[in-house]
XYZ file of C-alpha atoms in Angstrom:
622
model
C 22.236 -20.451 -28.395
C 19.728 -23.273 -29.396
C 20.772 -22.942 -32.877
C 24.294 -23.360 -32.006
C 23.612 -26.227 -29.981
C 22.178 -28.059 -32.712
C 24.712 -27.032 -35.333
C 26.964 -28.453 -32.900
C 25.209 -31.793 -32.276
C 24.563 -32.225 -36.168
C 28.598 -31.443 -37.157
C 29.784 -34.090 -34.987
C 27.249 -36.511 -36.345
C 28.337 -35.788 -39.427
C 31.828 -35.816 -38.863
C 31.883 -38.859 -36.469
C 32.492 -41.496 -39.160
C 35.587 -39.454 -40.296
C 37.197 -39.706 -36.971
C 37.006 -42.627 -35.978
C 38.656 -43.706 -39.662
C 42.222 -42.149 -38.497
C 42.332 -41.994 -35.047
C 44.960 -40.138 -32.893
C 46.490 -41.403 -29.535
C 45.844 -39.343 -26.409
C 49.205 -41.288 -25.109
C 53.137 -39.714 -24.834
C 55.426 -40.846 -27.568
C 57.323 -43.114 -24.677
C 53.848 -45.609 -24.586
C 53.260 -44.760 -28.370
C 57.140 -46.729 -28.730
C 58.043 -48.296 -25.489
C 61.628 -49.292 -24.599
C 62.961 -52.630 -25.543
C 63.153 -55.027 -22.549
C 66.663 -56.164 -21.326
C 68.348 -59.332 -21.863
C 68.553 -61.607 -19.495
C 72.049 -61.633 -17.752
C 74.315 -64.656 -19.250
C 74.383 -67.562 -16.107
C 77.431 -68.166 -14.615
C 79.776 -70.959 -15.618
C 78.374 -74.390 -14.444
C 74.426 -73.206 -14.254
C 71.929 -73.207 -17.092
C 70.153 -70.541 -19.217
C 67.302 -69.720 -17.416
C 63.815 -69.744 -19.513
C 62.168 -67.333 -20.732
C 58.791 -65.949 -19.000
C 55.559 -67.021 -20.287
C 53.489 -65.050 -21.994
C 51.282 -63.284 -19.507
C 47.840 -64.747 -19.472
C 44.473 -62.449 -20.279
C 42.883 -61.822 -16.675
C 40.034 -64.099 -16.400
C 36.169 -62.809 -16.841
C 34.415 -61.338 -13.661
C 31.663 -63.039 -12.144
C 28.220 -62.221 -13.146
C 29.681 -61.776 -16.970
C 31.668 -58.519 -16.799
C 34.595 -58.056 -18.192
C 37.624 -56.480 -16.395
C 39.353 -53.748 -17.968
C 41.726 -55.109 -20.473
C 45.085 -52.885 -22.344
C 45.110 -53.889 -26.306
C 48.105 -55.614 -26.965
C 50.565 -53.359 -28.791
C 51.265 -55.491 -32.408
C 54.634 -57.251 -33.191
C 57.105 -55.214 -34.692
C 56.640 -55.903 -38.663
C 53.319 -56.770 -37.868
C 50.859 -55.734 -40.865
C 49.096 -52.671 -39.987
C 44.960 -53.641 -39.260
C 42.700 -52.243 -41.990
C 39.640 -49.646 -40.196
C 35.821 -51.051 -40.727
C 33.462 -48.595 -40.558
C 31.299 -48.574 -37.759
C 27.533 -51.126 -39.629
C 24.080 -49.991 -38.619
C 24.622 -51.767 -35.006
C 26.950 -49.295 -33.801
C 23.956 -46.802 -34.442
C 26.723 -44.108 -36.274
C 25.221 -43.997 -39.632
C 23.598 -41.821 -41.084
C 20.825 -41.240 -43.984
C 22.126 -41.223 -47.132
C 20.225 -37.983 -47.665
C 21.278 -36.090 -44.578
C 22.008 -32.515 -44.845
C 25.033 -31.504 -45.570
C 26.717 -29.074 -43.275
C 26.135 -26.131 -44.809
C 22.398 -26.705 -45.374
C 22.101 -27.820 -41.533
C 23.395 -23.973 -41.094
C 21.061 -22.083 -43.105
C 17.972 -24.543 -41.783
C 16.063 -22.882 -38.446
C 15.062 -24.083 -35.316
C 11.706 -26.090 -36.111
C 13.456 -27.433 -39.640
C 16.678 -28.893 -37.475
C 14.543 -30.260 -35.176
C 12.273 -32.078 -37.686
C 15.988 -33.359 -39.447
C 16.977 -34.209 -35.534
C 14.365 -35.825 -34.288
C 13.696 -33.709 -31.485
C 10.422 -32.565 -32.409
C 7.960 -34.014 -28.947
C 5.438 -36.292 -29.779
C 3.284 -35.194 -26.783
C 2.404 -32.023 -25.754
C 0.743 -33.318 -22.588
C 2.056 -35.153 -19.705
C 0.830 -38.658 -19.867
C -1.682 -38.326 -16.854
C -3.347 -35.879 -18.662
C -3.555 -37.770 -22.371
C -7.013 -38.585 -23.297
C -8.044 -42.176 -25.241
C -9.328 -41.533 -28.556
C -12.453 -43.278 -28.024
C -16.151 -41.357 -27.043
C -14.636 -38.372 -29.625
C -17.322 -36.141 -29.539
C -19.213 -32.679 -27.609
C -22.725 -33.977 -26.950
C -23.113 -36.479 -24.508
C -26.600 -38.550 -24.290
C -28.028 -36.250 -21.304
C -27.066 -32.935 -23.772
C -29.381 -34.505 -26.261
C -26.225 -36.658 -28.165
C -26.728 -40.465 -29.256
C -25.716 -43.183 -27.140
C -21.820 -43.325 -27.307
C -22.513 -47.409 -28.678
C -24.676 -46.922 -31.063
C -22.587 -47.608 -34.056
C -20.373 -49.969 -32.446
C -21.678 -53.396 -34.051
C -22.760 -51.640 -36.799
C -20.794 -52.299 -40.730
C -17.811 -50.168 -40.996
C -18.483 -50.129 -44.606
C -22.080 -48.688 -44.289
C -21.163 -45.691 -42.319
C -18.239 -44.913 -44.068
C -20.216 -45.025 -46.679
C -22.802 -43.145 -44.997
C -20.742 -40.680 -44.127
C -18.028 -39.995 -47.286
C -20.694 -39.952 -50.073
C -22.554 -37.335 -48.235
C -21.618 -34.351 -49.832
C -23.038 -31.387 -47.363
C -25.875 -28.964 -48.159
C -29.005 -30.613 -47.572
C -32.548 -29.513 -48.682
C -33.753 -29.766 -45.257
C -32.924 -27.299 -42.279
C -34.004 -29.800 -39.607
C -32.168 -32.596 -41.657
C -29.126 -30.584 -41.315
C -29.502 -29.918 -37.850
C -30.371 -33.768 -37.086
C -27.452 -34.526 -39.006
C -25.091 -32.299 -37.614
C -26.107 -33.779 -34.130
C -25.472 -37.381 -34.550
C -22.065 -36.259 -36.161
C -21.071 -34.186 -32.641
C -22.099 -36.733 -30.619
C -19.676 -38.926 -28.224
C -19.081 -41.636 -30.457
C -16.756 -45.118 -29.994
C -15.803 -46.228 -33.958
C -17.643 -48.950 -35.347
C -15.991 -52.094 -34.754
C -13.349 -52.558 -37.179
C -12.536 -48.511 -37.799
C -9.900 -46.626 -36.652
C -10.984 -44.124 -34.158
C -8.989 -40.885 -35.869
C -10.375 -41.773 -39.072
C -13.763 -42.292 -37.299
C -13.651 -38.720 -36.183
C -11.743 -37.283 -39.461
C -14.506 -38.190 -41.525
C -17.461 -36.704 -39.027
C -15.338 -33.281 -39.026
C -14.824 -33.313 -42.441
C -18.854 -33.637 -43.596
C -19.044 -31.106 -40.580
C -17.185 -28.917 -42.773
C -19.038 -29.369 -45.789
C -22.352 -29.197 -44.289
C -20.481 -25.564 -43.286
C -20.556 -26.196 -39.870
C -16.763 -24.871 -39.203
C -17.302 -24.288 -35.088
C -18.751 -27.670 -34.575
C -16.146 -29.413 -36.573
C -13.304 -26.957 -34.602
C -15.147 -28.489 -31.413
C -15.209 -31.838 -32.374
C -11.208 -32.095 -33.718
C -9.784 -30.580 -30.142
C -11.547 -33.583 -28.738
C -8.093 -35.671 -29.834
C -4.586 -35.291 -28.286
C -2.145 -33.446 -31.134
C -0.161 -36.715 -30.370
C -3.209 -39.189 -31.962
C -3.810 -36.562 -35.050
C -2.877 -38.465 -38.600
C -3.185 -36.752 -42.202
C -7.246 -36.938 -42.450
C -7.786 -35.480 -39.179
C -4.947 -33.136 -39.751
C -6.681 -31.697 -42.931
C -9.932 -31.723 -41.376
C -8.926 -29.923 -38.346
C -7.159 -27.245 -40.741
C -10.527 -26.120 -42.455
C -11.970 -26.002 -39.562
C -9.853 -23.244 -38.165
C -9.873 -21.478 -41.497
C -13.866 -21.158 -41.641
C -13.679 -20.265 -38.567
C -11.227 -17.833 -38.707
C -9.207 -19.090 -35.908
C -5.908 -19.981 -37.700
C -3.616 -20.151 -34.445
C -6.036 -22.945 -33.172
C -4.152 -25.198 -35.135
C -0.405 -24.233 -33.714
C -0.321 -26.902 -30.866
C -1.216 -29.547 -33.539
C 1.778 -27.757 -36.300
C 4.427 -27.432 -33.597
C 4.032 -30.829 -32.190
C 3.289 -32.909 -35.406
C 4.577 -30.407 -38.472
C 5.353 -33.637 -40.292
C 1.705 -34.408 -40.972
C 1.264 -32.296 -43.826
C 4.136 -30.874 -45.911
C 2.722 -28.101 -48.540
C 3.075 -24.665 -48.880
C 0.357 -23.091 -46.634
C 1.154 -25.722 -44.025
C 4.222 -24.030 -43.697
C 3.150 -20.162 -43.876
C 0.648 -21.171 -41.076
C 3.783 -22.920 -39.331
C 5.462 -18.861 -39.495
C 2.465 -17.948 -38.321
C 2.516 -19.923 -35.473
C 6.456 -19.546 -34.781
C 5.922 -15.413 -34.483
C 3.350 -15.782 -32.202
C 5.578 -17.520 -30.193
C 8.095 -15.309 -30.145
C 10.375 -16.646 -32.971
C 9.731 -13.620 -35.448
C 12.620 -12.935 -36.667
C 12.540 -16.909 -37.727
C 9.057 -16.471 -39.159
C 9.873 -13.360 -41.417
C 12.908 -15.463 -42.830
C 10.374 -18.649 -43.953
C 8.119 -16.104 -44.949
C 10.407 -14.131 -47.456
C 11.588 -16.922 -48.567
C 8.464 -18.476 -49.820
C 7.617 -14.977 -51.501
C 10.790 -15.513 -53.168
C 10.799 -19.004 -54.314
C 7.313 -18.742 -55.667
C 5.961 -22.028 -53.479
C 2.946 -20.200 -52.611
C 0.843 -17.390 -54.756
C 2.112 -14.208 -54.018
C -0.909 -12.999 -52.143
C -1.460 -15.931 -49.583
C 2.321 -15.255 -48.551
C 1.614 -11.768 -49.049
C -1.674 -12.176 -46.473
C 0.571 -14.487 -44.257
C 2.873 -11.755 -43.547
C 0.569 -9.506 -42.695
C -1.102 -12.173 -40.076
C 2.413 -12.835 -38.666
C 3.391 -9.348 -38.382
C 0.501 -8.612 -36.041
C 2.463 -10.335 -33.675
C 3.957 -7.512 -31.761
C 7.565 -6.597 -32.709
C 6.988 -6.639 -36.137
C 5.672 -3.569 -37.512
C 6.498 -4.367 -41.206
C 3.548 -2.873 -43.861
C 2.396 -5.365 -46.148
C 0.452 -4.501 -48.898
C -2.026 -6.421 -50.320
C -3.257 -6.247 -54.184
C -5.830 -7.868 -55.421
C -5.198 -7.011 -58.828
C -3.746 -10.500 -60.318
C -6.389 -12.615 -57.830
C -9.258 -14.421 -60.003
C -10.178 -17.131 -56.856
C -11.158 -16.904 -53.486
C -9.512 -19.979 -51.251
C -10.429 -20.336 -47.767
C -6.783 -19.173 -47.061
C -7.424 -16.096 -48.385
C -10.759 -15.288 -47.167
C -10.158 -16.665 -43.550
C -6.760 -14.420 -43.482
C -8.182 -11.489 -45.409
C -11.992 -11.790 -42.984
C -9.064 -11.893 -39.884
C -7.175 -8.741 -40.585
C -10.216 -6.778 -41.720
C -8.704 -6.534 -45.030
C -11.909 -5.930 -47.580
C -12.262 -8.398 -50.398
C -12.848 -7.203 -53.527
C -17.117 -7.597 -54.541
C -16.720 -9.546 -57.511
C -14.439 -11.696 -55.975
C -16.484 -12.175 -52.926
C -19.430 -12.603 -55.073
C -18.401 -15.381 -57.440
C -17.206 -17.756 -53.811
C -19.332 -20.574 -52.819
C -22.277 -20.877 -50.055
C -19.668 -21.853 -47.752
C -18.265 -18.814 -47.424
C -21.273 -17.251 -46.244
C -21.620 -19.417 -43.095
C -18.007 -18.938 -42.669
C -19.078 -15.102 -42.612
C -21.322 -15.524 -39.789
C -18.398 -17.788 -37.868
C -16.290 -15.462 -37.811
C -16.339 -12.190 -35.196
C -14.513 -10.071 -37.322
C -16.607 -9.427 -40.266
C -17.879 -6.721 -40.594
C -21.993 -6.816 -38.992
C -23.263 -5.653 -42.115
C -22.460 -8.438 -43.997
C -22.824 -10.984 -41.195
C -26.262 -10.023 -41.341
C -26.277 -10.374 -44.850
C -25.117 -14.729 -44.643
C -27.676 -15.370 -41.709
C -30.069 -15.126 -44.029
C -28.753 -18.436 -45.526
C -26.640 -19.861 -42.884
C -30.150 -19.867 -40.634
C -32.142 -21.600 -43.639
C -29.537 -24.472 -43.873
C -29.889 -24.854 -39.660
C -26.117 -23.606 -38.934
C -28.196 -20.577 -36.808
C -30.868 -21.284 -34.668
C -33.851 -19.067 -34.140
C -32.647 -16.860 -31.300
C -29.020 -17.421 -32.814
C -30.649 -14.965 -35.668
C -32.435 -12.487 -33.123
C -29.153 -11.653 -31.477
C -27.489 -10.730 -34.626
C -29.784 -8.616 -35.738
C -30.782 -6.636 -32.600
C -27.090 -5.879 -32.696
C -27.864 -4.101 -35.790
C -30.786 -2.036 -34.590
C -29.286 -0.853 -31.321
C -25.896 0.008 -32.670
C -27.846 3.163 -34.463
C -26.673 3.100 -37.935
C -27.956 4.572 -41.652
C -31.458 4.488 -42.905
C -30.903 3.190 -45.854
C -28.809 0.243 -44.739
C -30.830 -3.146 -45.150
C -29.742 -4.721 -42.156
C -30.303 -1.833 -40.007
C -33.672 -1.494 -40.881
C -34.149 -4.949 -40.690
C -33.080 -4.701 -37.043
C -35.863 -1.943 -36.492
C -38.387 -4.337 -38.041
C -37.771 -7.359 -35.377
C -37.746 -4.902 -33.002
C -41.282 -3.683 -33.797
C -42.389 -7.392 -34.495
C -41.822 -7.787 -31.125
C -42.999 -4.450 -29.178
C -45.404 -2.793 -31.738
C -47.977 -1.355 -29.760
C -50.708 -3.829 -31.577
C -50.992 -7.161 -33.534
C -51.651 -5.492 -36.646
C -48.330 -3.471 -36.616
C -46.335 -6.882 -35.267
C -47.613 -8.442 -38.117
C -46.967 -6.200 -40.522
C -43.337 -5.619 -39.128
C -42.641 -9.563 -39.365
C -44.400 -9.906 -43.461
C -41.386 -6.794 -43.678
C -38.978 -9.021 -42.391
C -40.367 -12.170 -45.140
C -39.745 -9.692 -48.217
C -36.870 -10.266 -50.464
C -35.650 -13.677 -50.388
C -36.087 -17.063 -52.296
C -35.421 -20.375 -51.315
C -33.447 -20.899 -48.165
C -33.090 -17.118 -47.748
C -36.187 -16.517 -47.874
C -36.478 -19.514 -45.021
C -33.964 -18.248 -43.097
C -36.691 -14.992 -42.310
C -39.169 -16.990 -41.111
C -36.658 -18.687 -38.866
C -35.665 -15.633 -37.532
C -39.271 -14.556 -37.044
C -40.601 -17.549 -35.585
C -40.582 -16.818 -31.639
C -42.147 -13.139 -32.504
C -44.739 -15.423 -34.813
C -45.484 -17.024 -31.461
C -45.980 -13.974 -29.116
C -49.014 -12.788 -31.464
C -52.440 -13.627 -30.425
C -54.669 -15.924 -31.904
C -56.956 -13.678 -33.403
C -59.446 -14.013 -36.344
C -58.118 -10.936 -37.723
C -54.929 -12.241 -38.480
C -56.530 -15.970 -40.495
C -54.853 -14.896 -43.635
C -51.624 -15.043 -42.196
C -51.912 -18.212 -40.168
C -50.066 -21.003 -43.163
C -46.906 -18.236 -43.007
C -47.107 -18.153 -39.137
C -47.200 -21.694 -38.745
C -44.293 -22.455 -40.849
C -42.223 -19.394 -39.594
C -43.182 -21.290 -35.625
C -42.484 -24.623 -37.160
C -38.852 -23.486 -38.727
C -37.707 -22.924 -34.950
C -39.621 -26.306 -33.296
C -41.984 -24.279 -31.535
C -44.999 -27.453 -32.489
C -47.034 -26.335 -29.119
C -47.209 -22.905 -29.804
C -48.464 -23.397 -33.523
C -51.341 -25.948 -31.951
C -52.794 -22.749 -30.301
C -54.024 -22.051 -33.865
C -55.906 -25.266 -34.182
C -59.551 -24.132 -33.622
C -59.422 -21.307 -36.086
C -57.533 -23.925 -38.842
C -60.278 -25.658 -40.806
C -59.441 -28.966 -42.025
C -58.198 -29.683 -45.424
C -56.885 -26.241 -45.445
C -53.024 -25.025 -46.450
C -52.702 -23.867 -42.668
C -54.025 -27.477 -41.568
C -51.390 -29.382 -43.994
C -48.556 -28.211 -41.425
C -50.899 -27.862 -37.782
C -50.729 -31.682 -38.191
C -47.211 -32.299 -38.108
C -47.154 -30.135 -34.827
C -49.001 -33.134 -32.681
C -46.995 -35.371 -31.310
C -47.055 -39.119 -31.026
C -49.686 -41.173 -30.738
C -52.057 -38.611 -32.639
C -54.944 -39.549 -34.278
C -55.358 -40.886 -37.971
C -56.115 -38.484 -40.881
C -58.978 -38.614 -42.963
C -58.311 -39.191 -46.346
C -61.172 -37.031 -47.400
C -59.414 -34.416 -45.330
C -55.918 -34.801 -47.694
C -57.961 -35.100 -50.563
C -59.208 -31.410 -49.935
C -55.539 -30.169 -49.740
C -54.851 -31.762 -52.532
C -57.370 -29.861 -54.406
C -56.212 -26.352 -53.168
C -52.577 -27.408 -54.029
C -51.140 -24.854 -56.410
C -48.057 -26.040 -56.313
C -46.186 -27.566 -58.952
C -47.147 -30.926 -59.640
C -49.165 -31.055 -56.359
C -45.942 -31.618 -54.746
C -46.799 -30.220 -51.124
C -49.882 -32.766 -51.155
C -47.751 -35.791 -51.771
C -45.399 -35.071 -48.926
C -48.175 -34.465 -46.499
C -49.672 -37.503 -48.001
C -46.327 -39.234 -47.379
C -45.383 -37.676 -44.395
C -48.926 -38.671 -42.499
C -48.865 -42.314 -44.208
C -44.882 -42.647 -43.062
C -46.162 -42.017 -39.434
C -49.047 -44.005 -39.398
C -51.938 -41.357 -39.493
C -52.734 -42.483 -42.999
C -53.560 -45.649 -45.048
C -50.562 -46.031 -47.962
C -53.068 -47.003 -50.748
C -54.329 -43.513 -49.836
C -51.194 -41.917 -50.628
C -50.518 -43.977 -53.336
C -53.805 -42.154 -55.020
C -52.093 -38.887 -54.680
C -49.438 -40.329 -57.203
C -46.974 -41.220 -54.640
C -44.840 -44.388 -54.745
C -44.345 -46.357 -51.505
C -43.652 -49.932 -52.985
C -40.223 -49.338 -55.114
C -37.060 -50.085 -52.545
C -33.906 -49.590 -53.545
C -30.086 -50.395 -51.145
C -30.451 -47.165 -49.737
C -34.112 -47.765 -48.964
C -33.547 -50.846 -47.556
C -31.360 -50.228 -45.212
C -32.882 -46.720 -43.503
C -36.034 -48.588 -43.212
C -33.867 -51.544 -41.518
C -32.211 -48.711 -39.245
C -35.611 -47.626 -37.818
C -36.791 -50.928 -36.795
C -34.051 -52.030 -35.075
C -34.487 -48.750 -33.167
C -30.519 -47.688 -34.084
C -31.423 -43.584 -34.684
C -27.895 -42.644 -35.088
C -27.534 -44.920 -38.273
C -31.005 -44.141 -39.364
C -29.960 -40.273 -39.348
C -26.534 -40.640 -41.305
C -28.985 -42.637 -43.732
C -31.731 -39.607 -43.567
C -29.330 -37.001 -44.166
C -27.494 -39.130 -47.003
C -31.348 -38.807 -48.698
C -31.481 -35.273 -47.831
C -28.855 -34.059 -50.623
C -29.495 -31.062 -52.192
C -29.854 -27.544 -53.140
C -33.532 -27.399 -53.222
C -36.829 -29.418 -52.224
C -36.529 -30.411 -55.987
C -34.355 -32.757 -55.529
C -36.261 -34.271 -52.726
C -38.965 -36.989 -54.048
C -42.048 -37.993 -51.639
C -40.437 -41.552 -52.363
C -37.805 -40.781 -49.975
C -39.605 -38.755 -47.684
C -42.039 -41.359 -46.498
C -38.834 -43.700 -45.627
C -36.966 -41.151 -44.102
C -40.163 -40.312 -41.478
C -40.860 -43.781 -41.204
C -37.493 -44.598 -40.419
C -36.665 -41.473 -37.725
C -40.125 -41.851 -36.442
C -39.492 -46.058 -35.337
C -35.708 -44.683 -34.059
C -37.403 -43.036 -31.449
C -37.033 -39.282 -33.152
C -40.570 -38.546 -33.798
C -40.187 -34.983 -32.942
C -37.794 -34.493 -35.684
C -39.859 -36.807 -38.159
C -42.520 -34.414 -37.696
C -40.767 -31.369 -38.504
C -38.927 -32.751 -41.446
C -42.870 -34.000 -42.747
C -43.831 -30.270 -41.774
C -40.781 -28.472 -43.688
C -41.186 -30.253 -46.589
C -44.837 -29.281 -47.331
C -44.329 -25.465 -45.894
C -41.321 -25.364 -48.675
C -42.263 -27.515 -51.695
């Protein structure tokens, strides 16, 4: 009935222009041609003609300016007929000059005739329930967020700047995670920025730092009404890496104008046959299979999505045969459905698609487990994040020979092996395997059993992998349990330093020098950022780390302005700065150069605790 409503509504605005260009009389033929009047009797002999009437006067206007009703004088016989004027833009009556046609208003459905109607809502929400768009955010100050102000008076241009030309992965784990705070936080714009593009460009590094919930989070924080294109396409990958795809229906339904390409409308379908239009959604859906606007297997994978509806019980089939690329369409659909991806295909993806792995509930565990590994070395996972997901794995039972089920038995046994020796040798099981940040993302998932083992002389060789494994997960007081068996100048001492707090006491240089010498790594690397790292918070003389081959006197824009950041106190600005010099695949890219500004900087903010752990990462993974 809605359809015919609107068929309805849209043929007489079509056809309104043509009616009122020959209209018909509702009157009967007798006013249509009234009578002729009579003729005056002739006077009588003796009198005079009478005169004839006057003209009947127009009633005069009504007080207060309105009219009284008035009959249109009928014209004069032989009067020349008066020529029709359309109805100008005034009268409201015209219409596009690319308006549907009639028979394309009939073969349009409900959502597309509202869009060409205008009766798509605007709000979703009744007005006492609208939110401003200012404070977008999840963390508030007493949840451990930054103060709501504190890029208020700060350039526009510098933290858009800050913010677009950062690119995602970063080398550091506690970067990230510093990064990824400041961007959740309840934020007003800077002065002189538009709020939705303020918070479009925070979700959208969100999602390339692969941080798909907290960008998810961070977009519901705006009314559908308030979205614009940015935050539109933000909020979409969002909901794909997470695997949420319905998320975005309140937004589609309520603004589908935003955005106007293919998958747009598939995921519009989607949404219709969840709400009950199916038979509407099949009909956009074959029809984009059979125009060719989308590849056939994201309509293909659509289908399927939309069919798990309820009423439809259509089989879809999906072939990967003619696929070469995995898009987040297909893997967030395909990861939904439990439909497997093919292994070389899944292979040849990105990073990104292994946090969106761990996002999402419906992969299988197996290879959940599989992404931690990284996702927990970038800082998307936390510590006991890690120990949940794999104690799944060793209570579930499982095979032998599967990795991640006998990974699961190892934790366990870190944990409850009936001595230290067989804890230990359960969590140097668990460090086996992995390089880089996979090989990080162990000892972050072994860092609170690290803690629970004595301190024992038995265990000394151990202690440099134990304190970086406590150190990946924060746990600084723990670690300092250690000190009295940690001689100084050793590899274990190089990171027990970072774990005291403020106001510790000053290095000796003597004491860095000895590092130095026991240094194996390349290019004595991990000494110059402890070097760095101790001189940036003020436990060591810079000539002293200038010795050690590190440079502390070149500045460059970006230099200047971090270091600016910190002593002002602003820590929000000096951590979109930190994690702008935090770019990277690998501690490679990372110079000591930048390291002693970005400690320095965090440290004056007020974030020593995270200045320390950066300093501590850095020389645990150069």
């Amino acid at each position: 009935m809605k359809s015919g409503w609107y068929l309805a509504g849209a043929a007489l605005a079509v056809s309104s222009t043509l009616a009122l260009a020959a209209p018909e009389s509702l009157l009967p033929p007798v006013f249509e041609q009234p009578a002729p009047a009579p003729s005056p009797a002739p006077a009588p002999p003796g009198q005079a003609q009478p005169a004839p009437s006057p003209a009947p006067r127009p009633p005069a206007p009504a007080p207060g300016g309105a009219s009284n009703p008035a009959i249109q004088p009928l014209p004069a016989p032989g009067a020349p007929a008066a020529t029709f004027e359309p109805p100008g833009p005034a009268d409201g009556l015209d219409l596009p000059p690319d308006f549907p046609s009639l028979a394309e208003l009939e073969a349009m459905d409900e959502d597309e005739l509202d869009a060409v109607l205008g009766l798509q809502p605007r709000f979703d929400i009744p007005p006492q329930a609208r939110r401003a768009v200012r404070r977008v955010g999840l963390l508030d100050p007493a949840e451990g967020g930054f103060a709501s102000g504190s890029l208020v008076n700060q350039p526009p241009m510098l933290v858009y700047a800050a913010i677009r030309a950062n690119r995602g992965p970063m080398v550091s784990r506690w970067g990230h995670i510093l990064l990824r705070r400041v961007l959740a936080s309840r934020l007003d714009a800077p002065r002189g920025m538009n709020s939705v593009a303020f918070a479009a460009m925070r979700a959208s590094l969100l999602n390339r730092m692969g941080e798909g919930m907290a960008a998810r989070a961070l977009v519901q924080d705006v009314d559908s009404a308030n979205y614009n294109r940015a935050l539109a396409d933000a909020a979409f990958t969002a909901y794909l890496a997470t695997g949420d795809l319905l998320g975005m229906c309140p937004v589609a339904q309520v603004r589908g104008d935003l955005r106007q390409d293919a998958q747009w409308e598939m995921m519009q379908a989607i949404c219709d046959s969840f709400a009950g239009d199916e038979r509407g959604a099949r009909r956009r859906l074959d029809r984009a299979l059979g125009t060719g606007e989308a590849p056939a297997i994201d309509v293909l994978l659509a289908q399927r999505y939309a069919g798990a509806s309820g009423e439809g019980q259509r089989a879809v089939n999906i072939e990967w045969d003619e696929v070469d690329a995995l898009t987040p369409w297909r893997h967030s659909l395909a990861r939904s459905l439990g439909v497997d991806l093919p292994a070389g295909l899944r292979a040849n993806a990105g990073s990104l698609y292994d946090l969106s792995d761990v996002m999402i509930a419906a992969v299988p565990l197996a290879e959940r487990i599989a992404a931690s590994d990284r996702a927990a070395g970038r800082g998307v996972l936390s510590s006991s994040a890690m120990v949940d997901l794999y104690s799944q794995a060793a209570i579930g039972g499982g095979d032998p020979d599967d990795a991640g089920w006998q990974a699961g038995r190892n934790l366990r046994a870190a944990y409850v092996a009936r001595d230290a020796a067989a804890r230990l040798a359960a969590i140097r099981a668990l460090w086996e395997g992995g390089q880089g940040e996979i090989a990080y993302g162990r000892q972050v998932l072994t860092a609170r059993a690290a803690a629970r083992l004595p301190v024992s002389e038995a265990l000394l060789d151990a202690i440099p992998q134990l304190l970086a494994s406590m150190l990946a997960a924060g746990l600084d007081r723990n670690a300092l349990r250690w000190a009295d068996l940690v001689e100084d100048g050793s590899p274990a001492w190089g990171l027990l330093v970072f774990a005291q707090g403020a106001g510790a006491a000053g290095v000796s240089s003597g004491d860095v020098a000895t590092f130095a010498q026991e240094d194996t790594s390349a290019g004595k690397r991990k000494a110059q950022f402890l070097a760095a790292g101790l001189a940036a918070l003020g436990r060591l003389d810079e000539g002293d780390a200038t010795e050690l081959g590190v440079d502390l006197a070149r500045q460059t824009p970006w230099s200047v302005r971090i270091d600016r950041a910190g002593e002002v106190g602003n820590g929000a600005l000096a951590a979109l700065l930190a994690g702008l010099g935090m770019q990277g695949d690998s501690w490679d890219a990372m110079t000591a150069r930048h390291l002693f500004h970005i400690v320095r900087a965090l440290d004056r903010a007020g974030l020593n605790a995270e200045a320390r752990m950066i300093a501590a990462e850095a020389v645990a993974r150069a």
